[in-house]
Coordinates of C-alpha atoms in Angstrom, one line a residue:
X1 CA 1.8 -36.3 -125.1
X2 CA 4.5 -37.3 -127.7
X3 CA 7.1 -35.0 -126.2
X4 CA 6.8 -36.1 -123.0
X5 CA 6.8 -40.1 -123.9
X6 CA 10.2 -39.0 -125.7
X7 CA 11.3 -37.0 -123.2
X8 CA 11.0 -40.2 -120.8
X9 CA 12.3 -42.3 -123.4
X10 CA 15.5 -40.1 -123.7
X11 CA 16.4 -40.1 -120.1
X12 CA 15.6 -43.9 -119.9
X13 CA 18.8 -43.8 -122.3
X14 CA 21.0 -41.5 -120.5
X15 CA 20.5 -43.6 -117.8
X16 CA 21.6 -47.1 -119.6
X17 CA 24.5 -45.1 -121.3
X18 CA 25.9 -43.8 -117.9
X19 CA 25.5 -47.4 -116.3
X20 CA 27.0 -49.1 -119.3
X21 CA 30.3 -46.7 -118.7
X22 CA 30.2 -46.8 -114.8
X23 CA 27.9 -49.4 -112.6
X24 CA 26.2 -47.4 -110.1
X25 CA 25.3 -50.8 -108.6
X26 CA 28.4 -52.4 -108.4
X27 CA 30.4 -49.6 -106.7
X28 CA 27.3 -49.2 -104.2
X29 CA 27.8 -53.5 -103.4
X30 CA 31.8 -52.7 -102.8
X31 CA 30.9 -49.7 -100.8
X32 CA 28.3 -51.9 -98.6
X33 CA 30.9 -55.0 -98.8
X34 CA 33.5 -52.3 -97.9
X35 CA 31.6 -50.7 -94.9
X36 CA 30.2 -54.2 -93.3
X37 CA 33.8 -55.3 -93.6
X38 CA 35.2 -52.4 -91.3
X39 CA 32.0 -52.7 -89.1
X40 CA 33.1 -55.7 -88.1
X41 CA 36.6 -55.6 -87.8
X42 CA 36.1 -52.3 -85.3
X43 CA 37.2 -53.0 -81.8
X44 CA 33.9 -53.8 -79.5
X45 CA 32.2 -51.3 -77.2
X46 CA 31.8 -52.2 -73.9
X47 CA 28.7 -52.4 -72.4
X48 CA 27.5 -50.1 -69.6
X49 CA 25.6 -51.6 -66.8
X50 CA 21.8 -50.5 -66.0
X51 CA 21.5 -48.6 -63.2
X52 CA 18.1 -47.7 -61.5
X53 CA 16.8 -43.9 -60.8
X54 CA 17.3 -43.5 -57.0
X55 CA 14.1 -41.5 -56.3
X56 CA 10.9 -43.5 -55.7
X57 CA 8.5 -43.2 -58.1
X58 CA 5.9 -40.6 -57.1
X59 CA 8.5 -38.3 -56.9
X60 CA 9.4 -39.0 -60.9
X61 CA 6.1 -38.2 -61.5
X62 CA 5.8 -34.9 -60.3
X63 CA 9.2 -34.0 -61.6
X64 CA 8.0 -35.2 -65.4
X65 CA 4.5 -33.6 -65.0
X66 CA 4.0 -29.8 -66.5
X67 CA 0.4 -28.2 -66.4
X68 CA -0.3 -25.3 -68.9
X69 CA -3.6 -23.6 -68.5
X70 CA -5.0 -25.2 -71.3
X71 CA -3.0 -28.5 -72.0
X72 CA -0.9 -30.7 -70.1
X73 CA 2.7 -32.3 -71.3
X74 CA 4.2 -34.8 -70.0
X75 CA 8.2 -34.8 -70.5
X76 CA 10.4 -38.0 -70.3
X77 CA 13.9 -38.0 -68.3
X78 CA 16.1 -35.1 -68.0
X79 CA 18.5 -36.3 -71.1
X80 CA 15.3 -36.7 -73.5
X81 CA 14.1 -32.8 -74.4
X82 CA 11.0 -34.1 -76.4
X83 CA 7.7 -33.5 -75.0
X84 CA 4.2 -35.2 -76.1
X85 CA 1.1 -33.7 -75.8
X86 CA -1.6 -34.7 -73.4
X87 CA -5.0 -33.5 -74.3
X88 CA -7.5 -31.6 -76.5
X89 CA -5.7 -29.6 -79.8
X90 CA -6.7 -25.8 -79.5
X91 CA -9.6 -24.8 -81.0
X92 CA -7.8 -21.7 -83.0
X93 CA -5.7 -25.1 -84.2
X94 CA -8.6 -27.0 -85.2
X95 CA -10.4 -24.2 -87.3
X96 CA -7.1 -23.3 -89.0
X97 CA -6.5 -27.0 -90.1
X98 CA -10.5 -26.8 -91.1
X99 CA -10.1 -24.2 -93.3
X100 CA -8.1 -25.7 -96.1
X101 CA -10.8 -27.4 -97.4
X102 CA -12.6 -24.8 -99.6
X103 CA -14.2 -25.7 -103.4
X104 CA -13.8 -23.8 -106.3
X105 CA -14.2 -20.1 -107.3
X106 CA -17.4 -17.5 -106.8
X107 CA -17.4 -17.5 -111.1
X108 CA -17.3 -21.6 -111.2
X109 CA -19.9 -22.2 -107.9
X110 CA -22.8 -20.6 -109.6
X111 CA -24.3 -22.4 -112.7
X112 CA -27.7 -21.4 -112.3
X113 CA -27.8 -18.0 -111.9

């Protein structure tokens, strides 16, 4: 317990030595000041307009929709590649997740023997 309330202690005092000789926390304010400052002085972006899909919408549907055998995923546009999962988790899934969850050893389980 001592040596680890001194090791704490020790690096408590690096840390104060290292600050006293450079501020971490003043060069991270001129970096922020620094970064805001160019942030804002950068030329503006225009602004693209919001166009609408042309097909209707029960075509969009069908296009987003995949069925698996088992579960169904729905996908968003054609730009986004992330799908989300519609449905029940597998049950190999389930049982694997399940099994974590053990106690402790044969030689510890039985006291009364």
């Amino acid at each position: 317990m001592a040596k680890s309330l001194r090791s704490k202690r020790e690096k408590r005092l690096r840390s104060i030595r290292r600050e006293i000789t450079e501020p971490f926390h003043e060069k991270k304010e001129v970096a922020k000041y620094a970064a805001t400052q160019a942030a804002m002085n950068a030329p503006k972006l225009p602004v693209r307009p919001y166009t609408k899909h042309d097909k209707n919408p029960m075509e969009i549907t069908t296009d987003t929709t995949i069925t698996n055998s088992s579960m169904d995923v729905e996908m968003g546009d054609a730009g986004n590649k992330s799908l989300k999962v519609i449905g029940k988790k597998m049950k190999k899934k389930f049982k694997i997740g399940r099994g974590k969850k053990q106690g402790q050893g044969k030689v510890r389980r039985k006291h009364n023997i």
